[in-house]
Coordinates of C-alpha atoms in Angstrom, one line a residue:
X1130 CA 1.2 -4.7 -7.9
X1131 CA 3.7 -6.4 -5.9
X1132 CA 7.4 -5.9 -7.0
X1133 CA 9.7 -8.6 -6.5
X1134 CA 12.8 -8.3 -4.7
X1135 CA 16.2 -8.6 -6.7
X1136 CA 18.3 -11.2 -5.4
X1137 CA 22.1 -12.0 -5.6
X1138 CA 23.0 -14.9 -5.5
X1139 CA 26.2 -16.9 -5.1
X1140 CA 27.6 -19.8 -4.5
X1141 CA 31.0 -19.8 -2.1
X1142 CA 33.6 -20.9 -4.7
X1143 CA 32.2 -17.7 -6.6
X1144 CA 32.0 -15.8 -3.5
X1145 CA 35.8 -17.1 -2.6
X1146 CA 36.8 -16.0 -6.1
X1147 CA 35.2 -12.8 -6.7
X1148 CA 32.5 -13.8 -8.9
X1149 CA 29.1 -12.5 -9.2
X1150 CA 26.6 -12.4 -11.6
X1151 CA 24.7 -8.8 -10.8
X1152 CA 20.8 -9.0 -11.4
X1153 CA 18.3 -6.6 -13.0
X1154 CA 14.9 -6.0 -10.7
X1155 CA 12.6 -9.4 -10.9
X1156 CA 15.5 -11.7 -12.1
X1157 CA 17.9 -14.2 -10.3
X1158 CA 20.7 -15.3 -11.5
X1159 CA 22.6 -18.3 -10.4
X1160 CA 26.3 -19.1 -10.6
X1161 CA 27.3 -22.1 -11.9
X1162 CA 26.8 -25.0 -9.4
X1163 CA 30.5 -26.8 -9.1
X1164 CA 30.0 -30.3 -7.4
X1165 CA 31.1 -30.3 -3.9
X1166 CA 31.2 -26.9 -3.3
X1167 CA 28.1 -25.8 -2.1
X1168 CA 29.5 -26.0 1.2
X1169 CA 32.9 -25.6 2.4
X1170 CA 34.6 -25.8 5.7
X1171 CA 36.0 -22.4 6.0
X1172 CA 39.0 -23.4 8.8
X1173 CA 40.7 -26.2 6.3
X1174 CA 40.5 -24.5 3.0
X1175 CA 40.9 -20.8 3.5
X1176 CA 42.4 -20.5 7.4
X1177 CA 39.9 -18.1 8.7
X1178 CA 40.0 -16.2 5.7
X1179 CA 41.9 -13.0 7.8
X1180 CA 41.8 -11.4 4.3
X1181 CA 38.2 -12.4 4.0
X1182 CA 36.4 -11.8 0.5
X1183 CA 35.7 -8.7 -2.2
X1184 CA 31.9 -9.7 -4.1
X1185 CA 32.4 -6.4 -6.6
X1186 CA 29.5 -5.7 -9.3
X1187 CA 26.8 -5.1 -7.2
X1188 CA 24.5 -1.9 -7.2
X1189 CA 24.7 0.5 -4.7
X1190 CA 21.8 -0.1 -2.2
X1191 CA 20.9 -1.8 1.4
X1192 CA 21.3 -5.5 1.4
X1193 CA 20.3 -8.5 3.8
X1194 CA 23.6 -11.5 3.8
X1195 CA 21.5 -15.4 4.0
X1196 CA 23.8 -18.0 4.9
X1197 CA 23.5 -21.1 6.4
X1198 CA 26.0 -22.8 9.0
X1199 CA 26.7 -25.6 10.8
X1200 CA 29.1 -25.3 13.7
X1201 CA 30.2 -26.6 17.2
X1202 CA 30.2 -24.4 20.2
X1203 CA 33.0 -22.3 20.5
X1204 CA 35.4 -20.6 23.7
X1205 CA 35.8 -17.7 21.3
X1206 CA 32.2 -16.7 19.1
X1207 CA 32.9 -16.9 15.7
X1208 CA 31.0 -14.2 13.5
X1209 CA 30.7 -12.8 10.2
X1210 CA 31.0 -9.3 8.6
X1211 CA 30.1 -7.7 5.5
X1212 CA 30.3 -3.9 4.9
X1213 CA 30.6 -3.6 8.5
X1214 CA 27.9 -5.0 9.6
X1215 CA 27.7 -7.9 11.9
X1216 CA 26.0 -11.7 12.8
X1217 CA 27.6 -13.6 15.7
X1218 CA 27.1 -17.4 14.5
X1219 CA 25.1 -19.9 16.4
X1220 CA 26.0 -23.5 17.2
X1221 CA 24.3 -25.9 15.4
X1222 CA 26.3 -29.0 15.1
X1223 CA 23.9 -31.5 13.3
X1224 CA 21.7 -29.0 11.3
X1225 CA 21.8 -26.3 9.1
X1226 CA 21.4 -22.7 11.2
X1227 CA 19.9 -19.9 8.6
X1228 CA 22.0 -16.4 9.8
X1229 CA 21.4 -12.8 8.4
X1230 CA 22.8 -9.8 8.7
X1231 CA 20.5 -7.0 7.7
X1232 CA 20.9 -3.9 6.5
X1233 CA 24.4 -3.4 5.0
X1234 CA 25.1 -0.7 2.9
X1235 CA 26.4 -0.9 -0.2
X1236 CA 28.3 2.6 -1.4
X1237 CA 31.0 1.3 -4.1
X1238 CA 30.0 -1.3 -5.9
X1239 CA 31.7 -3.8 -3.4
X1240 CA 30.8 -5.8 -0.3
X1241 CA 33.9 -6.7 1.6
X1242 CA 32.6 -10.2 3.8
X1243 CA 35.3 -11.6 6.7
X1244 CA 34.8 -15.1 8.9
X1245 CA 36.3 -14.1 12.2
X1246 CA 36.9 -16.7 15.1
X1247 CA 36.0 -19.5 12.4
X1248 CA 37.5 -22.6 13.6
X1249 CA 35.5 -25.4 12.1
X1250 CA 32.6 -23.4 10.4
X1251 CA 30.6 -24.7 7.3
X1252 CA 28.8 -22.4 5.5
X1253 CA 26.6 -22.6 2.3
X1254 CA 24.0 -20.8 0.2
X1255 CA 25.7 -17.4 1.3
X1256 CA 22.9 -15.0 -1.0
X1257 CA 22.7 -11.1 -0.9
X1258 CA 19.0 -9.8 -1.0
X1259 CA 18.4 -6.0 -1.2
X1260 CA 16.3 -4.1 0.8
X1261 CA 14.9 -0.6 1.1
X1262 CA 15.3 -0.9 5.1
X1263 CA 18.2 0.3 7.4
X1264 CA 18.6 -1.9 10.3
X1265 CA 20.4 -1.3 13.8
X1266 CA 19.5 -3.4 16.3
X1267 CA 18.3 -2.4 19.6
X1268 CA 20.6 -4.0 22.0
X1269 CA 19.8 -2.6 25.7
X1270 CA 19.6 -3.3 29.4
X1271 CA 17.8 -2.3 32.6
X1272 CA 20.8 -0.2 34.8
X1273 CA 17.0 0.8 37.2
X1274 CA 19.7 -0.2 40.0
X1275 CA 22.9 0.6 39.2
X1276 CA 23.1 3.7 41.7
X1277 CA 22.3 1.2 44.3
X1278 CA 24.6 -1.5 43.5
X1279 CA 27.8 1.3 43.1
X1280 CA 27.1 3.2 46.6
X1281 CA 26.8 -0.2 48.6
X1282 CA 30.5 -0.9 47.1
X1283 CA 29.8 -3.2 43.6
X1284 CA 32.5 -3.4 41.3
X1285 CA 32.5 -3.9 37.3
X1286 CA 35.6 -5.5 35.6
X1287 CA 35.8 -6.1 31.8
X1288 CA 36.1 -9.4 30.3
X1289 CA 40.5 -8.7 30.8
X1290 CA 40.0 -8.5 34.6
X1291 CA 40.4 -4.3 34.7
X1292 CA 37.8 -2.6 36.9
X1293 CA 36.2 0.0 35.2
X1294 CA 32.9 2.0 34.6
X1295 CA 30.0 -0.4 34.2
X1296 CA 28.6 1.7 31.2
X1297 CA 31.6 2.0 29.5
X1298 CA 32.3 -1.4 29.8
X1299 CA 28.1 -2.0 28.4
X1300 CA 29.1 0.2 25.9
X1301 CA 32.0 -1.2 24.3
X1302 CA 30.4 -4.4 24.1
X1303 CA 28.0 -3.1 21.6
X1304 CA 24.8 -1.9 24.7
X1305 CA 23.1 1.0 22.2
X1306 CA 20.3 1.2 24.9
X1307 CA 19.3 2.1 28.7
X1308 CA 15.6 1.0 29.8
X1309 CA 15.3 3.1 33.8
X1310 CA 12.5 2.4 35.5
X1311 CA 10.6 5.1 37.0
X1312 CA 8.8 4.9 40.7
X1313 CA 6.8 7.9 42.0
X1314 CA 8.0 7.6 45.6
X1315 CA 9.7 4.3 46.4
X1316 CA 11.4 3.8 49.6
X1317 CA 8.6 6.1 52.0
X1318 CA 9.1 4.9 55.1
X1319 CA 5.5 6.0 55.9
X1320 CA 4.1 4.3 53.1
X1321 CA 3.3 0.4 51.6
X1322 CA 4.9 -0.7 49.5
X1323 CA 7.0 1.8 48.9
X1324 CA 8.7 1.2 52.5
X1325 CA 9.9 -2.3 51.0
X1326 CA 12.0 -0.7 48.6
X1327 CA 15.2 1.6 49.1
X1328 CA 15.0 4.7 49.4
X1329 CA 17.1 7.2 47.4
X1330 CA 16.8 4.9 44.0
X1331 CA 14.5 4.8 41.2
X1332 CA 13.1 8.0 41.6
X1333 CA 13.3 11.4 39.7
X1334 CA 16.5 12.0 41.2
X1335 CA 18.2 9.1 40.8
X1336 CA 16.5 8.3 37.2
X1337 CA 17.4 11.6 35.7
X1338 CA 21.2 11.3 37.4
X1339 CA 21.3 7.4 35.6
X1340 CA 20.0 9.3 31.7
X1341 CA 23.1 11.5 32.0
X1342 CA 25.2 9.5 32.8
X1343 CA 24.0 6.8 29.7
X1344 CA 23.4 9.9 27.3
X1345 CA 27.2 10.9 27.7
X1346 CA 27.8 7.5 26.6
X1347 CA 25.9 8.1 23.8
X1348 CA 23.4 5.6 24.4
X1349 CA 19.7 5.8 23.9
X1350 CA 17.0 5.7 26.7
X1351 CA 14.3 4.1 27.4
X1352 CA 12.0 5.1 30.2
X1353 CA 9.1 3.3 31.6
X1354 CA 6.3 4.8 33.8
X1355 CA 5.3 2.6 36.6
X1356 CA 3.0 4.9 37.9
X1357 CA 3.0 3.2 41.4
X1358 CA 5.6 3.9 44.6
X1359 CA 6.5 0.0 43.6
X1360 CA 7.2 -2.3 40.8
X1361 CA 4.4 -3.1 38.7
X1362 CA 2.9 -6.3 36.8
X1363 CA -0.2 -8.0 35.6
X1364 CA -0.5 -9.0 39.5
X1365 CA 0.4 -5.6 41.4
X1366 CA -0.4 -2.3 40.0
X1367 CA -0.5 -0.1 43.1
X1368 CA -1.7 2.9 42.9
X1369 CA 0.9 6.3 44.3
X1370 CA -0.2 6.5 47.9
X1371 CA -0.3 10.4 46.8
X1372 CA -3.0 9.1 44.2
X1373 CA -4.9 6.6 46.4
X1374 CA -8.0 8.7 47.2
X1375 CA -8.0 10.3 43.7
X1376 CA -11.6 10.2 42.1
X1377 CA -11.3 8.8 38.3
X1378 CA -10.9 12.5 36.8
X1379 CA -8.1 13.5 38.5
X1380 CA -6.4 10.1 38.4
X1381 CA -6.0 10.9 34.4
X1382 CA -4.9 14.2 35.0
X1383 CA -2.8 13.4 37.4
X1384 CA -1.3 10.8 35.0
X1385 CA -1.1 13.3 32.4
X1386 CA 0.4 15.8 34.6
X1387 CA 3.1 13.5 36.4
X1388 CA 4.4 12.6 32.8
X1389 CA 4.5 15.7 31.5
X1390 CA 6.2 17.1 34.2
X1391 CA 9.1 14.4 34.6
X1392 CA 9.5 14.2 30.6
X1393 CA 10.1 17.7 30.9
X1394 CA 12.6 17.7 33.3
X1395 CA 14.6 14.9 31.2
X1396 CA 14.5 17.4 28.0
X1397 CA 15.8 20.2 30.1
X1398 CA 19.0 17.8 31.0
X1399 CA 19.3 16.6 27.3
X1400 CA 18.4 13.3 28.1
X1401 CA 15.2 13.0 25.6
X1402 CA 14.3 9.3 26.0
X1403 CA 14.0 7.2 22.5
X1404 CA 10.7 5.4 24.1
X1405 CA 8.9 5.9 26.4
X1406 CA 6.7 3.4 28.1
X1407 CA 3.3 3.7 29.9
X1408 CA 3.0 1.3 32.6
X1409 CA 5.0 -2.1 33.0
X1410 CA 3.2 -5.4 32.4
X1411 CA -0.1 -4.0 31.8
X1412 CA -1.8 -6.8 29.8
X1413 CA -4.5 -6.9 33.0
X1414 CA -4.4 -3.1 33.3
X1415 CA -2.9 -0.2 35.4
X1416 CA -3.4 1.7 39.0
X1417 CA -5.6 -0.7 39.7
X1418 CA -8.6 -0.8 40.6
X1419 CA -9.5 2.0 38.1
X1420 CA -7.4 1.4 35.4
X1421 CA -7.9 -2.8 35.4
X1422 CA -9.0 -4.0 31.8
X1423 CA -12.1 -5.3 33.0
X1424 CA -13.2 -1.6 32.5
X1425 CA -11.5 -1.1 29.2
X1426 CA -13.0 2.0 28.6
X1427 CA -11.0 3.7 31.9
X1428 CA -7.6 1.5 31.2
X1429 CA -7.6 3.4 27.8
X1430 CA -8.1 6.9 29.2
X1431 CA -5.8 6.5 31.6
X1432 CA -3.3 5.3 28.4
X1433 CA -4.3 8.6 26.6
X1434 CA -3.7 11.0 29.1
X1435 CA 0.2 9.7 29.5
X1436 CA 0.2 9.4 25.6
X1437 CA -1.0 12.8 25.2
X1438 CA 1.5 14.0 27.7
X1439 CA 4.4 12.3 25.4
X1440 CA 3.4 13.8 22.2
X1441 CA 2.8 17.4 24.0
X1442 CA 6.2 17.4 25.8
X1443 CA 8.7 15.0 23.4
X1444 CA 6.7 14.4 20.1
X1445 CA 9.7 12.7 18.7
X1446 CA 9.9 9.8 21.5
X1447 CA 8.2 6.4 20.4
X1448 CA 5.1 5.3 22.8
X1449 CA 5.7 1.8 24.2
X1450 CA 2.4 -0.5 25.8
X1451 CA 3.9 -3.4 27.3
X1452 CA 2.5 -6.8 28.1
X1453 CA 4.6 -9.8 29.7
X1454 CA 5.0 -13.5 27.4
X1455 CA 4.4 -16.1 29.7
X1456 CA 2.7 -19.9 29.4
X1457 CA -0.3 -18.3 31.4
X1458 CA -0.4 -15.0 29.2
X1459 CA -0.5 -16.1 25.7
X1460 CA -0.9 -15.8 22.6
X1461 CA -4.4 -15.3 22.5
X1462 CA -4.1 -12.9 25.3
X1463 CA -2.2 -10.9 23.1
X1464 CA -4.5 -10.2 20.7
X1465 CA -7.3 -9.6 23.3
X1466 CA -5.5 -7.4 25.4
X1467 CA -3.8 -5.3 22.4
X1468 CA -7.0 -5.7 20.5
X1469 CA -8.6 -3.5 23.7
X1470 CA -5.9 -1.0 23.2
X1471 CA -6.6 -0.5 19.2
X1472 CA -10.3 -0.7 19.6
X1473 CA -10.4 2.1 22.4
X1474 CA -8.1 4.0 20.4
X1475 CA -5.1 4.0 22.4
X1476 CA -2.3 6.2 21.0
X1477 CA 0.9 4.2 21.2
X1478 CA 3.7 3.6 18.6
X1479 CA 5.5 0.3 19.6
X1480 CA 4.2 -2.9 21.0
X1481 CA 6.4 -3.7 24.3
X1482 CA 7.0 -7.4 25.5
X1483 CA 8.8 -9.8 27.9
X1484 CA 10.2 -12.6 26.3
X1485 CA 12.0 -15.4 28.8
X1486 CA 12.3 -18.8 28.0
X1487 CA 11.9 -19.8 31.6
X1488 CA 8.1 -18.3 31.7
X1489 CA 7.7 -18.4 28.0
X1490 CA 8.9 -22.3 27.6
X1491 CA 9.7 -20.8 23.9
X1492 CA 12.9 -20.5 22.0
X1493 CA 13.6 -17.6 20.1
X1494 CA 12.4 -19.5 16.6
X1495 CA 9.1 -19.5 18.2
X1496 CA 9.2 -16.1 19.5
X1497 CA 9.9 -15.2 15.8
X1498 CA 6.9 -17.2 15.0
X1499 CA 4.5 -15.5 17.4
X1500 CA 6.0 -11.9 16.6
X1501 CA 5.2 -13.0 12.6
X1502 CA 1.6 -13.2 13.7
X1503 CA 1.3 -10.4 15.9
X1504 CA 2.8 -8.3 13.3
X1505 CA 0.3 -9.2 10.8
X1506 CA -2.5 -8.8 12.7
X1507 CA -1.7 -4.9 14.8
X1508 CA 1.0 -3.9 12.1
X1509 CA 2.7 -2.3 14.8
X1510 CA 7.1 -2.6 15.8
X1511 CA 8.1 -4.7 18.7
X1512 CA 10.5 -4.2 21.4
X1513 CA 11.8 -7.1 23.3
X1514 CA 11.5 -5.1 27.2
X1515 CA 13.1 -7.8 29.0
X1516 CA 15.0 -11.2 28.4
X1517 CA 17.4 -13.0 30.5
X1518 CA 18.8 -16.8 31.2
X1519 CA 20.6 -18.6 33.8
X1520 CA 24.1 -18.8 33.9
X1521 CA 24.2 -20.8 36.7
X1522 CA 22.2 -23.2 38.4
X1523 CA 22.1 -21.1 41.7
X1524 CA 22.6 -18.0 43.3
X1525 CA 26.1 -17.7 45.5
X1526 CA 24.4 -19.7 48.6
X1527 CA 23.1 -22.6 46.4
X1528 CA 19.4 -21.4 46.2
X1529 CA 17.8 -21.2 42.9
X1530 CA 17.3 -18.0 41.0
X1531 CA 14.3 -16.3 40.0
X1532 CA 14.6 -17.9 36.3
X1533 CA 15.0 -21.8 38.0
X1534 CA 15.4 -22.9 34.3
X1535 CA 15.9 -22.4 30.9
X1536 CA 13.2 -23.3 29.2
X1537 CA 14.0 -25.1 25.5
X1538 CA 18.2 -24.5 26.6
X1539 CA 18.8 -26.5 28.5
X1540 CA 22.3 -25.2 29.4
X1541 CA 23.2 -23.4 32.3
X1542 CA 26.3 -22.0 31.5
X1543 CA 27.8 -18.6 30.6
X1544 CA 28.2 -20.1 26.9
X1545 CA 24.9 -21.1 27.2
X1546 CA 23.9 -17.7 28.2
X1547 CA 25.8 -16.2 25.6
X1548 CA 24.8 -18.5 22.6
X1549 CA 20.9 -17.9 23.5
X1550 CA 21.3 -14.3 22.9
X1551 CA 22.9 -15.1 20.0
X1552 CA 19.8 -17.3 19.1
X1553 CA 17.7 -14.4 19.6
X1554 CA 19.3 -11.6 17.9
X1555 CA 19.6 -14.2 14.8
X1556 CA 16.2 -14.9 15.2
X1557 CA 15.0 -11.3 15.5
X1558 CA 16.6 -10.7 12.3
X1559 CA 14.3 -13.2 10.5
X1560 CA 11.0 -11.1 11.6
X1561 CA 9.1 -11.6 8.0
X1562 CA 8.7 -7.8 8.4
X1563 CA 11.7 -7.1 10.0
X1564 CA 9.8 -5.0 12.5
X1565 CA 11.2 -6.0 15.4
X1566 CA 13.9 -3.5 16.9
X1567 CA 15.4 -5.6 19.3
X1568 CA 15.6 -6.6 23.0
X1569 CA 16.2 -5.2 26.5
X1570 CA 18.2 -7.4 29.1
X1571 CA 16.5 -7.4 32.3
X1572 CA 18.8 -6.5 35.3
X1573 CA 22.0 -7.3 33.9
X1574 CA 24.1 -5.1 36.4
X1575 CA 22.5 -6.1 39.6
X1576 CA 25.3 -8.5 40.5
X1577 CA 25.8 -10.0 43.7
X1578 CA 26.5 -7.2 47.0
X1579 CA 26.0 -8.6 50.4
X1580 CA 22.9 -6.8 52.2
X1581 CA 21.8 -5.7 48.8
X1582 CA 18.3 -7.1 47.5
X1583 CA 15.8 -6.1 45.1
X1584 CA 13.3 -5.5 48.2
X1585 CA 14.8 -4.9 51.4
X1586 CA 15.9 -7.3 53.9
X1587 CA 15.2 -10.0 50.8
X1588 CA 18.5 -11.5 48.9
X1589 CA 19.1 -10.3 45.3
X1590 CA 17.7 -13.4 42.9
X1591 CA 18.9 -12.6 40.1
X1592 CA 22.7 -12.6 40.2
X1593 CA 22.8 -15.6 38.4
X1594 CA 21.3 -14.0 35.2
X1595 CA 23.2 -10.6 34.8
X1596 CA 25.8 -9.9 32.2
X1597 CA 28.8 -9.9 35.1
X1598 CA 29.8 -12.9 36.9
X1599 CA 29.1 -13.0 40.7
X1600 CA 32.3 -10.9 41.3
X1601 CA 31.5 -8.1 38.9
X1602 CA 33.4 -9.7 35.9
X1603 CA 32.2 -9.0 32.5
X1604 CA 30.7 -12.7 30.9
X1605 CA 31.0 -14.2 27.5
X1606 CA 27.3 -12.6 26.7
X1607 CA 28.7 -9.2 26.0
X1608 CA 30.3 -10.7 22.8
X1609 CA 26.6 -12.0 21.5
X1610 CA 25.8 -7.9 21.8
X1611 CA 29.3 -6.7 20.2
X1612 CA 29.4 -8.8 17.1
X1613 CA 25.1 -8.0 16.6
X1614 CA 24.2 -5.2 14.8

């Protein structure tokens, strides 16, 4: 039988005054409705309520805070807190914007909720829901080249203008996660196409060097496989040129074995990744030709024998398969391609995707549509592996960027930037099932070096999408990470 969920609800003069009405499981209790103040406009009538508010009376338990907003778009983000937990607040100046923060945890009876950076914010049907889920938001970036961009003389400043470690500056502004991206042998001179890449970065070395360095932070890892000297996508899946003559028997166990041995060497350091993902892009396969979907049969043994390697070597790690999101790979893709993976019994714990609105044409609402469905239908968690946006037009020399638009936003601004990550973490928090963990920025800390591109001899496109300006300087972004949780 299924059991409602007990609701608080209040309106804001009762929130504003302390009142609540508590509720007994399969009830809802309303407090009186006092014309006109359904909605108020928080800046005129209570300043930016510093103080904030005390809602007393309410059970001890995990609750989800629904409120609507309207607001215009703000220099300095305005967000809400309650119990310590977090929302940054979207702009929406001629609609009504649903927010949530989820998973706050009630210990004494009281929820303590503050508007900070309010200026001219409405806000109406503020309701408490309880849940039996803890929520923390995965909020992460790809640092792959970080190595590369600090020994060819890069610089990271914080948002005050100090210069400072680049992951303690991520990490103060709220980045929980690491994704590192692991090649078997880029940069081989000998070799294509490993000899377009540099060498020295984005191998074992330089991988296991970069997990220190985050786990000292105290951030968590995660680690994909591209199982290829090169990056990997539904296009290119090369194969190692170490694995190149390989019949189909020892390419698994050569799979199996590489994993194995690597994840090993990341436990010895005390750098256990969190997830750990097999392949990058794969919704058309891996090490290709063998491993292409159109034999679906060898794609999913080739799966199973780095999956087996995982749960032999670091059981505790989560198993990521990731597809891209793109107007040419959709929806119905999905379901094909991770149907394949379910009905050849892949083992695999989280559903990996790239979400851009530049590829995707989608806004996060929709995203929060499609991961609805998907949900339903595998009943699997979600990661967000990469997202990004424009800041600017162009790159330094007035070309355009890899991500020429932004989809839906239409901005290209650093608010713009900052407010669609907003959008997305908001929207992420509406998941029906709540079963999506959260998101991975893609390259945010390869900012602009001169010489230094993602393939030799090539500029770097995507300085005008990181989380630092063009001269190293934290951007108004890192506040959409710090006040998400």
């Amino acid at each position: 039988m299924l059991r409602m969920k007990k609701l608080l609800i209040f309106s804001l003069l009762s929130l504003a005054v302390n009142g609540l009405v508590a509720c007994s499981d399969g009830e809802v209790y309303q407090a009186p409705e006092i014309t006109d103040t359904k909605v108020l406009t928080i800046g005129s009538e209570y300043g930016n309520a510093t103080s904030g508010w005390n809602v007393s009376g309410i059970p001890d338990g995990i609750y989800n805070l629904e409120f609507y907003t309207k607001s215009s778009q703000l220099n300095e983000l305005p967000y809400l807190t309650a119990s310590g937990k977090t929302t940054a607040i979207m702009p929406s100046v001629n609609t009504w914007s649903k927010n949530v923060i989820k998973g706050i945890n009630v210990s004494d009876g009281t929820c303590h909720i503050e508007l900070s950076n309010g200026g001219n914010i409405q806000i109406k049907g503020l309701q408490l829901v309880s849940s039996e889920k803890e929520f923390n938001m995965v909020k992460g970036g790809d640092i792959s080249l970080l190595s590369y961009v600090e020994d060819n003389g890069g610089k990271y400043y914080a948002a005050d203008g100090q210069e400072g470690d680049c992951l303690e500056i991520l990490k103060q502004s709220g980045m929980n996660l690491v994704r590192l991206r692991l090649y078997n042998d880029p940069g081989n001179p000998d070799f294509y196409p490993s000899n377009t890449l540099p060498a020295g970065y984005q191998n074992q070395d330089d991988v296991l060097r970069l997990a220190k360095r985050a786990k000292d932070k105290g951030m968590d890892i995660l680690l994909t496989f591209h199982y290829s000297d090169y990056w990997t996508n539904g296009e290119d899946q090369y194969k190692p040129h170490e694995w190149a003559e390989l019949d189909f028997d020892a390419l698994k166990t050569a799979v199996h074995d590489y994993t194995a041995e690597f994840l090993g060497k990341m436990s010895a350091q005390g750098t256990v990744p969190k997830y750990v993902a097999l392949g990058n892009e794969i919704q058309a396969g891996l090490l290709y030709p063998d491993g292409a979907c159109e034999d679906p049969i060898k794609m999913c043994a080739l799966l199973n024998a780095g999956a087996k390697a995982v749960r032999e070597i670091l059981p505790e790690s989560k198993i990521v398969i990731h597809s891209t999101f793109s107007e040419g790979v959709n929806e119905t893709t999905h379901k094909w391609f991770f149907g394949l993976v379910r009905d050849y019994g892949v083992d695999y714990d989280v559903m990996g995707i790239s979400y851009y609105p530049f590829w995707t044409n989608m806004s996060a609402t929709g995203f929060r549509g499609w991961a609805d469905r998907i949900i339903k239908q595998f009943d699997k968690d979600i990661l967000v592996m990469e997202t990004g946006y424009s800041w600017n037009q162009t790159l330094p020399d007035g070309s355009p960027g890899q991500l020429s638009h932004n989809g839906p936003y239409a901005e290209f601004s650093k608010l713009g930037q900052r407010d669609f990550i907003v959008d997305l973490s908001n929207q992420i928090k509406q998941v029906e099932s709540g079963r999506v963990l959260g998101y991975v920025y893609w390259d945010p800390i390869f900012i602009e070096v001169e010489g230094l591109g993602w393939i030799l001899g090539e500029k770097n496109y995507v300085s005008n999408t990181t989380l630092f300006d063009f001269g190293g300087k934290a951007l108004p972004v890192l506040d959409a990470m710090k006040y998400n949780n």
